[in-house]
Amino acid sequence: MPKITQTAGRDSLGSFAPEFAHFNDDVLFGENWNNTDIDLKARCIITVVALMSSGVTDSSLMYHLQNAKNAGVSKSEISAVITHVAFYAGWPKAWAVFNMAKNIWTEEVTSDDNGKSAHAASMIFPIGAPNDGFAQYFSGQSYLAPVSTSQVGIFNVTFEPGCRNNWHIHHAEKGGGQILICVGGDGYYQEWGKEPIEMHPGDCVNIPAGVKHWHGAGKDSWFSHLAVEVPGEGCSNEWLEPAPEA
């Protein structure tokens, strides 16, 4: 096993608490972590369990989750560990740890997954189910996850790479329209007669009623946005021809 070295103590606290830095770098990580009576992978799992059980879900746990992955702990193994410990240490702690772990084990996807798992792990909103009800208006596979269905309709719409919806218009006698907020991946929005606009996480587009437009993913990127239905009177959607290919 390669020798583990640590300098975080001296880097952060060397001048303020040199004795603590010594214990952290030379004893905890220098001697204890290099003890071969327990293999590194098991030691990493034990550390994650100890921190989770203690309710420590800060940057130190993130470090040890990454350490566990580097030591060979797979996504299925860490998932099983967190689930098992949840029954003894508490369900809310498991949620906190899972939200950290899924950002570390993002690239472990199956060969036929096409990046879907990694994209899902990059968002706080679910991808949802296949958007079969509107499939005829999309070129490629899309997914739909309701976020709010009362007061104001909010849906997370996800497009696989290359998928786009048709040109369409949100009609309304008063008010209406739509707001798009990108929450994952990269995509495009285009109004009729204008150049496409790139959308990245955090970008927002306001679409007034009566504007012909389309939105969807680029050729090589998944894309998710929240679609917010602006309240209005006499609202309806008019679906038109397919959008340009990615």
Coordinates of N, CA and C in Angstrom, one line a residue:
M1 N 0.8 -1.2 0.0 CA 0.0 0.0 0.0 C 0.9 1.2 0.0
P2 N 0.6 2.2 -0.9 CA 1.4 3.4 -0.9 C 1.3 4.2 0.4
K3 N 2.4 4.8 0.8 CA 2.4 5.5 2.1 C 1.5 6.7 2.0
I4 N 0.7 6.9 3.0 CA -0.2 8.1 3.0 C 0.5 9.2 3.7
T5 N 0.5 10.4 3.1 CA 1.0 11.6 3.7 C 0.0 12.6 3.8
Q6 N 0.0 13.5 4.8 CA -1.0 14.5 5.0 C -0.3 15.8 5.4
T7 N -0.7 16.9 4.9 CA -0.1 18.2 5.3 C -1.2 19.2 5.6
A8 N -2.4 18.8 5.6 CA -3.6 19.7 5.8 C -3.5 20.4 7.2
G9 N -3.0 19.7 8.2 CA -2.9 20.3 9.5 C -1.9 21.5 9.5
R10 N -0.7 21.2 9.0 CA 0.3 22.3 9.0 C -0.1 23.4 8.0
D11 N -0.7 23.0 6.9 CA -1.1 24.0 5.9 C -2.2 25.0 6.5
S12 N -3.1 24.5 7.3 CA -4.2 25.3 7.8 C -3.9 25.8 9.2
L13 N -3.2 25.1 10.0 CA -3.1 25.4 11.4 C -1.7 25.4 12.0
G14 N -0.7 25.3 11.0 CA 0.7 25.2 11.5 C 1.2 26.2 12.4
S15 N 0.8 27.5 12.1 CA 1.3 28.6 13.0 C 0.4 28.9 14.1
F16 N -0.9 28.5 14.0 CA -1.9 28.7 15.0 C -1.9 27.6 16.1
A17 N -1.9 26.4 15.6 CA -2.0 25.2 16.6 C -1.0 24.2 16.1
P18 N 0.3 24.4 16.2 CA 1.3 23.4 15.7 C 1.2 22.0 16.3
E19 N 0.8 21.9 17.6 CA 0.7 20.6 18.2 C -0.4 19.8 17.6
F20 N -1.6 20.5 17.4 CA -2.7 19.8 16.7 C -2.3 19.4 15.3
A21 N -1.6 20.3 14.6 CA -1.2 20.0 13.2 C -0.3 18.8 13.2
H22 N 0.6 18.7 14.2 CA 1.5 17.5 14.3 C 0.7 16.2 14.5
F23 N -0.3 16.3 15.5 CA -1.1 15.1 15.7 C -1.9 14.7 14.5
N24 N -2.4 15.7 13.8 CA -3.2 15.4 12.6 C -2.4 14.8 11.5
D25 N -1.3 15.4 11.2 CA -0.5 15.0 10.0 C 0.4 13.8 10.3
D26 N 1.0 13.8 11.5 CA 2.0 12.8 11.8 C 1.5 11.6 12.5
V27 N 0.5 11.7 13.3 CA 0.0 10.6 14.1 C -1.3 10.0 13.4
L28 N -2.4 10.8 13.3 CA -3.6 10.3 12.7 C -3.4 9.8 11.3
F29 N -2.8 10.6 10.4 CA -2.6 10.2 9.1 C -1.3 9.6 8.8
G30 N -0.3 10.0 9.6 CA 1.1 9.5 9.4 C 1.2 8.1 9.9
E31 N 0.8 7.8 11.2 CA 0.9 6.5 11.8 C -0.3 5.6 11.6
N32 N -1.5 6.2 12.1 CA -2.7 5.4 12.1 C -3.1 4.9 10.7
W33 N -3.2 5.9 9.8 CA -3.7 5.6 8.4 C -2.7 4.7 7.7
N34 N -1.4 4.6 8.1 CA -0.5 3.7 7.4 C -0.3 2.4 8.1
N35 N -1.1 2.2 9.1 CA -1.1 0.9 9.8 C -1.7 -0.2 8.9
T36 N -1.1 -1.3 8.6 CA -1.5 -2.3 7.6 C -2.4 -3.4 8.2
D37 N -2.7 -3.3 9.5 CA -3.6 -4.3 10.1 C -5.0 -4.3 9.5
I38 N -5.4 -3.1 9.0 CA -6.7 -2.9 8.2 C -6.3 -2.4 6.9
D39 N -6.9 -3.0 5.8 CA -6.6 -2.5 4.5 C -7.2 -1.2 4.3
L40 N -6.7 -0.4 3.3 CA -7.1 1.0 3.1 C -8.6 1.1 2.8
K41 N -9.1 0.2 1.9 CA -10.5 0.3 1.6 C -11.4 0.1 2.8
A42 N -11.1 -0.8 3.6 CA -11.9 -1.0 4.8 C -11.8 0.2 5.8
R43 N -10.6 0.7 5.9 CA -10.4 1.9 6.7 C -11.2 3.1 6.2
C44 N -11.2 3.2 4.9 CA -12.0 4.3 4.4 C -13.5 4.2 4.7
I45 N -14.0 3.0 4.5 CA -15.4 2.7 4.8 C -15.7 3.0 6.3
I46 N -14.8 2.5 7.2 CA -15.0 2.7 8.6 C -15.1 4.2 9.0
T47 N -14.2 4.9 8.3 CA -14.2 6.4 8.6 C -15.4 7.1 8.1
V48 N -15.9 6.7 7.0 CA -17.2 7.3 6.5 C -18.3 6.9 7.4
V49 N -18.4 5.7 7.9 CA -19.4 5.3 8.8 C -19.3 6.0 10.1
A50 N -18.1 6.2 10.6 CA -17.9 7.0 11.9 C -18.4 8.4 11.8
L51 N -18.0 9.1 10.7 CA -18.4 10.5 10.5 C -19.9 10.6 10.3
M52 N -20.5 9.7 9.5 CA -21.9 9.7 9.3 C -22.7 9.5 10.6
S53 N -22.2 8.5 11.4 CA -22.9 8.2 12.7 C -22.8 9.4 13.6
S54 N -21.7 10.2 13.5 CA -21.5 11.3 14.4 C -22.3 12.6 13.9
G55 N -22.8 12.5 12.7 CA -23.5 13.6 12.1 C -22.6 14.6 11.4
V56 N -21.4 14.2 11.2 CA -20.4 15.1 10.5 C -20.6 15.0 9.0
T57 N -21.2 16.1 8.4 CA -21.5 16.1 7.0 C -20.9 17.3 6.3
D58 N -19.7 17.7 6.8 CA -19.1 18.9 6.2 C -18.0 18.5 5.2
S59 N -17.0 19.3 4.9 CA -16.0 19.1 3.9 C -15.1 17.9 4.3
S60 N -15.0 17.6 5.6 CA -14.2 16.4 6.0 C -14.8 15.1 5.5
L61 N -16.1 15.0 5.6 CA -16.8 13.8 5.1 C -16.6 13.8 3.5
M62 N -16.8 14.9 2.9 CA -16.6 14.9 1.4 C -15.2 14.4 1.1
Y63 N -14.2 14.8 1.9 CA -12.8 14.3 1.6 C -12.7 12.8 1.8
H64 N -13.3 12.3 2.8 CA -13.2 10.8 3.1 C -14.1 10.0 2.1
L65 N -15.2 10.6 1.6 CA -15.9 9.9 0.6 C -15.1 9.8 -0.7
Q66 N -14.4 10.9 -1.1 CA -13.5 10.9 -2.2 C -12.4 9.9 -2.0
N67 N -11.9 9.8 -0.7 CA -10.8 8.9 -0.4 C -11.3 7.5 -0.5
A68 N -12.5 7.2 -0.2 CA -13.1 5.9 -0.3 C -13.2 5.5 -1.8
K69 N -13.6 6.4 -2.6 CA -13.7 6.1 -4.0 C -12.3 5.8 -4.6
N70 N -11.4 6.6 -4.2 CA -10.0 6.4 -4.7 C -9.4 5.1 -4.2
A71 N -9.9 4.6 -3.1 CA -9.4 3.3 -2.5 C -10.1 2.1 -3.1
G72 N -11.1 2.3 -4.1 CA -11.7 1.2 -4.7 C -13.2 1.0 -4.3
V73 N -13.8 1.8 -3.5 CA -15.1 1.6 -3.1 C -16.0 2.0 -4.2
S74 N -16.9 1.1 -4.7 CA -17.8 1.4 -5.8 C -19.0 2.1 -5.4
K75 N -19.7 2.6 -6.4 CA -21.0 3.3 -6.1 C -22.0 2.3 -5.4
S76 N -22.1 1.1 -5.9 CA -23.0 0.2 -5.2 C -22.6 -0.2 -3.8
E77 N -21.3 -0.2 -3.6 CA -20.8 -0.5 -2.2 C -21.1 0.7 -1.3
I78 N -20.8 1.9 -1.7 CA -21.0 3.0 -0.8 C -22.5 3.2 -0.6
S79 N -23.3 2.9 -1.6 CA -24.8 3.0 -1.4 C -25.3 2.0 -0.4
A80 N -24.7 0.8 -0.5 CA -25.1 -0.2 0.5 C -24.7 0.1 1.9
V81 N -23.5 0.7 2.0 CA -22.9 1.1 3.3 C -23.8 2.2 4.0
I82 N -24.1 3.2 3.2 CA -24.9 4.3 3.7 C -26.3 3.9 4.1
T83 N -26.9 3.0 3.3 CA -28.2 2.5 3.6 C -28.2 1.7 4.8
H84 N -27.2 0.8 5.0 CA -27.1 0.0 6.2 C -27.0 0.8 7.5
V85 N -26.1 1.8 7.4 CA -25.8 2.7 8.6 C -27.1 3.5 8.9
A86 N -27.9 3.8 7.9 CA -29.0 4.7 8.1 C -30.0 4.1 9.1
F87 N -30.1 2.7 9.2 CA -31.0 2.1 10.1 C -30.5 2.2 11.5
Y88 N -29.2 2.5 11.7 CA -28.7 2.6 13.1 C -28.4 4.0 13.5
A89 N -28.0 4.8 12.5 CA -27.5 6.2 12.8 C -28.6 7.3 12.5
G90 N -29.6 6.9 11.6 CA -30.6 7.9 11.4 C -30.8 8.2 9.9
W91 N -32.1 8.2 9.5 CA -32.4 8.5 8.1 C -32.0 9.8 7.5
P92 N -32.2 10.9 8.3 CA -31.7 12.2 7.8 C -30.2 12.3 7.5
K93 N -29.5 11.6 8.4 CA -28.0 11.6 8.1 C -27.7 10.9 6.8
A94 N -28.5 9.8 6.5 CA -28.2 9.1 5.2 C -28.5 10.0 4.0
W95 N -29.6 10.8 4.1 CA -29.9 11.7 3.0 C -28.8 12.7 2.8
A96 N -28.3 13.2 3.9 CA -27.2 14.2 3.8 C -26.0 13.6 3.1
V97 N -25.6 12.3 3.5 CA -24.4 11.7 3.0 C -24.7 11.3 1.5
F98 N -25.9 10.8 1.2 CA -26.2 10.4 -0.2 C -26.0 11.7 -1.1
N99 N -26.5 12.8 -0.6 CA -26.4 14.0 -1.5 C -25.0 14.4 -1.7
M100 N -24.1 14.0 -0.8 CA -22.6 14.3 -1.1 C -22.0 13.2 -1.9
A101 N -22.4 11.9 -1.6 CA -21.8 10.8 -2.3 C -22.1 10.8 -3.8
K102 N -23.3 11.2 -4.2 CA -23.8 11.1 -5.6 C -23.0 12.1 -6.4
N103 N -22.4 13.1 -5.8 CA -21.6 14.1 -6.6 C -20.2 13.6 -6.8
I104 N -19.8 12.5 -6.1 CA -18.5 11.9 -6.2 C -18.4 10.7 -7.1
W105 N -19.5 9.9 -7.0 CA -19.6 8.7 -7.9 C -20.4 9.0 -9.1
T106 N -20.2 10.1 -9.8 CA -21.0 10.6 -10.9 C -20.8 9.8 -12.2
E107 N -19.5 9.4 -12.4 CA -19.2 8.9 -13.7 C -19.3 7.4 -13.8
E108 N -19.7 6.7 -12.7 CA -19.9 5.3 -12.7 C -21.3 4.9 -13.3
V109 N -21.4 4.8 -14.6 CA -22.7 4.5 -15.2 C -22.5 3.3 -16.1
T110 N -23.6 2.6 -16.4 CA -23.5 1.5 -17.2 C -23.3 1.9 -18.7
S111 N -22.8 0.9 -19.5 CA -22.5 1.2 -20.9 C -23.7 1.7 -21.7
D112 N -24.9 1.2 -21.3 CA -26.1 1.6 -22.0 C -26.9 2.8 -21.4
D113 N -26.2 3.4 -20.4 CA -26.9 4.5 -19.6 C -26.8 5.8 -20.4
N114 N -25.9 6.0 -21.3 CA -25.8 7.1 -22.1 C -25.6 8.4 -21.3
G115 N -25.0 8.3 -20.1 CA -24.8 9.5 -19.3 C -25.9 9.9 -18.5
K116 N -27.0 9.2 -18.5 CA -28.2 9.6 -17.7 C -28.0 9.7 -16.2
S117 N -27.3 8.7 -15.7 CA -27.1 8.6 -14.2 C -26.2 9.8 -13.8
A118 N -25.1 10.1 -14.6 CA -24.3 11.2 -14.2 C -25.0 12.5 -14.3
H119 N -25.9 12.7 -15.3 CA -26.7 13.9 -15.4 C -27.6 14.0 -14.2
A120 N -28.3 12.9 -13.8 CA -29.2 12.9 -12.7 C -28.5 13.3 -11.4
A121 N -27.2 12.8 -11.3 CA -26.5 13.1 -10.0 C -26.0 14.5 -10.0
S122 N -26.0 15.2 -11.1 CA -25.6 16.6 -11.1 C -26.7 17.6 -10.7
M123 N -27.9 17.1 -10.6 CA -29.1 18.0 -10.3 C -29.7 17.7 -8.9
I124 N -30.4 18.7 -8.3 CA -31.1 18.4 -7.1 C -32.6 18.0 -7.5
F125 N -33.0 18.2 -8.7 CA -34.3 17.9 -9.1 C -34.3 16.5 -9.8
P126 N -35.3 15.7 -9.7 CA -35.3 14.4 -10.4 C -35.6 14.5 -11.8
I127 N -35.1 13.5 -12.6 CA -35.3 13.4 -14.0 C -36.8 13.1 -14.3
G128 N -37.3 12.2 -13.5 CA -38.7 11.8 -13.7 C -38.9 10.6 -14.7
A129 N -40.1 10.5 -15.2 CA -40.5 9.4 -16.1 C -40.4 9.8 -17.5
P130 N -40.3 8.8 -18.4 CA -40.3 9.2 -19.9 C -41.5 10.0 -20.2
N131 N -41.3 11.1 -21.0 CA -42.3 12.1 -21.3 C -43.2 11.5 -22.4
D132 N -43.8 10.4 -22.2 CA -44.6 9.7 -23.3 C -45.8 10.5 -23.8
G133 N -46.4 11.3 -22.9 CA -47.6 12.0 -23.3 C -47.3 13.1 -24.3
F134 N -46.1 13.6 -24.4 CA -45.7 14.6 -25.4 C -44.6 14.1 -26.4
A135 N -44.4 12.8 -26.4 CA -43.4 12.2 -27.3 C -43.5 12.6 -28.7
Q136 N -44.7 12.8 -29.2 CA -44.9 13.2 -30.6 C -44.4 14.6 -31.0
Y137 N -44.1 15.4 -29.9 CA -43.7 16.7 -30.2 C -42.2 16.9 -29.9
F138 N -41.5 15.8 -29.6 CA -40.1 15.8 -29.3 C -39.3 14.9 -30.3
S139 N -38.1 15.4 -30.7 CA -37.2 14.6 -31.6 C -36.2 14.0 -30.6
G140 N -36.4 12.7 -30.2 CA -35.6 12.1 -29.2 C -36.3 11.9 -27.9
Q141 N -35.6 11.3 -27.0 CA -36.2 10.9 -25.7 C -36.1 12.1 -24.7
S142 N -37.3 12.4 -24.1 CA -37.3 13.4 -23.0 C -38.0 12.8 -21.8
Y143 N -37.8 13.5 -20.7 CA -38.3 13.0 -19.4 C -39.0 14.1 -18.7
L144 N -40.0 13.8 -17.8 CA -40.8 14.8 -17.2 C -41.0 14.5 -15.7
A145 N -40.7 15.5 -14.8 CA -40.8 15.3 -13.4 C -41.6 16.5 -12.8
P146 N -42.8 16.3 -12.4 CA -43.6 17.4 -11.8 C -42.9 17.9 -10.5
V147 N -42.8 19.2 -10.4 CA -42.2 19.8 -9.1 C -43.4 20.5 -8.4
S148 N -44.3 21.1 -9.1 CA -45.5 21.7 -8.5 C -46.6 21.6 -9.5
T149 N -47.7 21.1 -9.0 CA -48.9 21.0 -9.8 C -50.1 21.9 -9.3
S150 N -49.9 22.7 -8.3 CA -50.9 23.6 -7.7 C -50.3 25.0 -7.7
Q151 N -51.2 26.0 -7.7 CA -50.9 27.4 -7.7 C -50.2 27.7 -9.1
V152 N -48.9 27.3 -9.2 CA -48.2 27.5 -10.4 C -47.6 26.2 -10.9
G153 N -47.8 25.8 -12.1 CA -47.2 24.5 -12.6 C -45.7 24.7 -12.8
I154 N -45.0 23.8 -12.2 CA -43.5 23.8 -12.4 C -43.1 22.3 -12.7
F155 N -42.4 22.1 -13.8 CA -42.0 20.8 -14.2 C -40.5 20.8 -14.6
N156 N -39.8 19.7 -14.2 CA -38.4 19.6 -14.6 C -38.5 18.7 -15.9
V157 N -38.1 19.3 -17.0 CA -38.1 18.7 -18.3 C -36.6 18.3 -18.7
T158 N -36.3 17.1 -19.0 CA -35.0 16.7 -19.3 C -34.9 16.1 -20.7
F159 N -33.9 16.5 -21.5 CA -33.7 16.1 -22.9 C -32.4 15.3 -23.0
E160 N -32.5 14.2 -23.6 CA -31.2 13.4 -23.8 C -30.5 14.2 -24.9
P161 N -29.1 13.9 -25.1 CA -28.4 14.5 -26.1 C -29.0 14.5 -27.5
G162 N -29.1 15.7 -28.1 CA -29.8 15.7 -29.4 C -31.3 15.9 -29.4
C163 N -31.9 15.7 -28.3 CA -33.4 15.8 -28.2 C -33.8 17.3 -28.1
R164 N -34.8 17.6 -28.9 CA -35.4 19.0 -28.9 C -36.9 18.9 -29.1
N165 N -37.7 19.8 -28.5 CA -39.1 19.9 -28.8 C -39.4 20.6 -30.1
N166 N -40.5 20.5 -30.7 CA -40.9 21.2 -31.9 C -41.1 22.7 -31.6
W167 N -41.1 23.4 -32.7 CA -41.5 24.8 -32.6 C -42.9 24.8 -32.0
H168 N -43.1 25.8 -31.1 CA -44.5 25.8 -30.5 C -44.7 27.2 -30.0
I169 N -46.0 27.5 -29.7 CA -46.4 28.8 -29.2 C -47.4 28.6 -28.0
H170 N -47.1 29.4 -27.0 CA -48.0 29.4 -25.8 C -49.0 30.6 -26.0
H171 N -50.2 30.2 -26.3 CA -51.2 31.2 -26.5 C -52.0 31.6 -25.2
A172 N -52.4 32.8 -25.1 CA -53.2 33.2 -23.9 C -54.0 34.5 -24.3
E173 N -55.2 34.6 -23.8 CA -56.0 35.8 -24.0 C -55.5 36.9 -23.0
K174 N -54.9 36.5 -21.9 CA -54.3 37.4 -21.0 C -53.3 36.7 -20.1
G175 N -52.1 37.4 -19.9 CA -51.0 36.7 -19.2 C -50.5 35.6 -20.0
G176 N -50.2 34.5 -19.2 CA -49.7 33.3 -19.9 C -48.2 33.4 -20.2
G177 N -47.8 32.4 -21.0 CA -46.4 32.3 -21.4 C -45.6 31.3 -20.5
Q178 N -44.3 31.3 -20.5 CA -43.6 30.3 -19.8 C -42.2 30.9 -19.4
I179 N -41.7 30.3 -18.3 CA -40.3 30.7 -17.9 C -39.5 29.4 -17.8
L180 N -38.3 29.4 -18.4 CA -37.4 28.3 -18.4 C -36.2 28.6 -17.5
I181 N -35.8 27.7 -16.6 CA -34.6 27.9 -15.8 C -33.8 26.6 -15.9
C182 N -32.6 26.8 -16.5 CA -31.7 25.6 -16.6 C -31.2 25.1 -15.3
V183 N -31.4 23.8 -15.0 CA -30.9 23.2 -13.8 C -29.9 22.1 -14.0
G184 N -29.5 21.8 -15.2 CA -28.5 20.8 -15.4 C -28.2 20.7 -16.9
G185 N -26.9 20.4 -17.2 CA -26.4 20.2 -18.5 C -26.4 21.5 -19.3
D186 N -26.4 21.4 -20.6 CA -26.3 22.5 -21.5 C -27.3 22.3 -22.6
G187 N -28.0 23.4 -23.0 CA -29.0 23.3 -24.1 C -29.2 24.6 -24.8
Y188 N -30.3 24.7 -25.5 CA -30.5 25.9 -26.3 C -32.0 26.3 -26.3
Y189 N -32.2 27.6 -26.5 CA -33.5 28.2 -26.7 C -33.5 29.1 -27.9
Q190 N -34.5 29.0 -28.7 CA -34.5 29.8 -29.9 C -35.9 30.4 -30.2
E191 N -36.0 31.7 -30.5 CA -37.2 32.3 -30.9 C -37.2 32.4 -32.4
W192 N -38.3 32.3 -33.0 CA -38.5 32.4 -34.5 C -37.8 33.7 -35.0
G193 N -36.9 33.6 -36.0 CA -36.3 34.8 -36.5 C -35.1 35.3 -35.8
K194 N -34.7 34.6 -34.7 CA -33.5 35.0 -33.9 C -32.5 33.8 -33.8
E195 N -31.3 34.1 -33.4 CA -30.3 33.1 -33.3 C -30.5 32.3 -32.0
P196 N -30.2 31.0 -31.9 CA -30.3 30.2 -30.7 C -29.5 30.8 -29.6
I197 N -30.0 30.7 -28.4 CA -29.4 31.1 -27.1 C -28.9 29.9 -26.4
E198 N -27.6 29.9 -26.0 CA -27.1 28.8 -25.1 C -27.7 28.9 -23.7
M199 N -28.0 27.8 -23.1 CA -28.5 27.8 -21.7 C -27.6 26.9 -20.9
H200 N -27.2 27.4 -19.7 CA -26.3 26.7 -18.8 C -27.0 26.8 -17.4
P201 N -26.6 25.9 -16.5 CA -27.3 25.9 -15.2 C -27.3 27.3 -14.6
G202 N -28.5 27.7 -14.2 CA -28.7 29.0 -13.6 C -29.3 30.0 -14.6
D203 N -29.2 29.8 -15.9 CA -29.7 30.7 -16.9 C -31.3 30.6 -16.9
C204 N -31.9 31.8 -17.1 CA -33.3 31.9 -17.1 C -33.8 32.6 -18.4
V205 N -34.9 32.1 -19.0 CA -35.4 32.7 -20.2 C -36.9 32.9 -20.0
N206 N -37.4 34.1 -20.3 CA -38.8 34.5 -20.1 C -39.4 34.4 -21.5
I207 N -40.5 33.7 -21.7 CA -41.2 33.5 -23.0 C -42.6 34.1 -22.9
P208 N -42.8 35.2 -23.5 CA -44.2 35.8 -23.5 C -45.1 34.9 -24.3
A209 N -46.4 35.1 -24.0 CA -47.4 34.4 -24.9 C -47.3 34.9 -26.3
G210 N -47.5 34.0 -27.2 CA -47.5 34.4 -28.6 C -46.2 34.3 -29.3
V211 N -45.1 33.9 -28.6 CA -43.8 33.8 -29.2 C -43.5 32.4 -29.7
K212 N -43.2 32.3 -31.0 CA -42.9 30.9 -31.6 C -41.4 30.6 -31.2
H213 N -41.2 29.4 -30.6 CA -39.9 29.1 -30.1 C -39.7 27.5 -30.0
W214 N -38.5 27.1 -29.7 CA -38.2 25.7 -29.3 C -37.1 25.7 -28.3
H215 N -36.9 24.6 -27.6 CA -35.8 24.5 -26.7 C -35.4 23.0 -26.6
G216 N -34.2 22.7 -26.3 CA -33.7 21.4 -26.2 C -32.2 21.3 -26.0
A217 N -31.7 20.0 -26.1 CA -30.3 19.8 -25.8 C -29.4 19.9 -27.0
G218 N -28.1 20.1 -26.8 CA -27.2 20.1 -27.8 C -26.9 18.6 -28.3
K219 N -26.0 18.5 -29.2 CA -25.8 17.2 -29.8 C -25.1 16.2 -28.8
D220 N -24.3 16.7 -27.9 CA -23.5 15.9 -27.0 C -23.8 16.1 -25.6
S221 N -24.8 16.8 -25.2 CA -25.0 17.1 -23.8 C -26.5 16.9 -23.4
W222 N -26.7 16.3 -22.2 CA -28.0 16.3 -21.6 C -28.4 17.7 -21.2
F223 N -29.7 17.9 -21.0 CA -30.2 19.3 -20.7 C -31.4 19.2 -19.9
S224 N -31.5 19.9 -18.8 CA -32.7 19.9 -18.0 C -33.1 21.3 -17.6
H225 N -34.3 21.6 -17.7 CA -34.8 23.0 -17.3 C -36.1 22.8 -16.5
L226 N -36.3 23.7 -15.6 CA -37.6 23.9 -15.0 C -38.5 24.7 -16.0
A227 N -39.7 24.2 -16.3 CA -40.6 24.9 -17.1 C -41.7 25.4 -16.1
V228 N -41.8 26.7 -16.0 CA -42.7 27.4 -15.1 C -43.9 27.9 -16.0
E229 N -45.1 27.4 -15.7 CA -46.3 27.9 -16.5 C -46.8 29.2 -15.9
V230 N -46.7 30.3 -16.6 CA -47.1 31.6 -16.1 C -48.7 31.6 -16.2
P231 N -49.3 31.9 -15.0 CA -50.8 31.9 -15.0 C -51.4 32.9 -16.0
G232 N -52.5 32.6 -16.6 CA -53.1 33.5 -17.5 C -54.6 33.0 -17.8
E233 N -55.2 33.6 -18.7 CA -56.6 33.3 -19.1 C -56.6 32.8 -20.5
G234 N -57.4 31.7 -20.8 CA -57.5 31.2 -22.1 C -56.2 30.6 -22.6
C235 N -55.4 30.0 -21.8 CA -54.1 29.5 -22.2 C -54.2 28.2 -23.0
S236 N -53.4 28.0 -24.0 CA -53.3 26.8 -24.8 C -51.9 26.8 -25.5
N237 N -51.5 25.6 -25.9 CA -50.3 25.4 -26.6 C -50.6 25.0 -28.0
E238 N -49.8 25.5 -29.0 CA -49.9 25.2 -30.4 C -48.6 24.6 -30.8
W239 N -48.6 23.3 -31.1 CA -47.4 22.6 -31.5 C -47.2 22.6 -33.0
L240 N -46.0 22.9 -33.5 CA -45.7 23.2 -34.9 C -44.7 22.2 -35.5
E241 N -43.9 22.6 -36.4 CA -43.0 21.8 -37.1 C -41.7 21.5 -36.2
P242 N -41.0 20.4 -36.5 CA -39.8 20.1 -35.8 C -38.7 21.2 -35.8
A243 N -38.0 21.3 -34.7 CA -36.9 22.3 -34.6 C -35.7 21.8 -35.5
P244 N -34.7 22.6 -35.7 CA -33.5 22.2 -36.4 C -32.8 21.1 -35.7
E245 N -32.2 20.2 -36.4 CA -31.5 19.1 -35.8 C -30.3 19.6 -35.1
A246 N -29.9 18.8 -34.0 CA -28.7 19.2 -33.2 C -27.4 19.0 -34.0

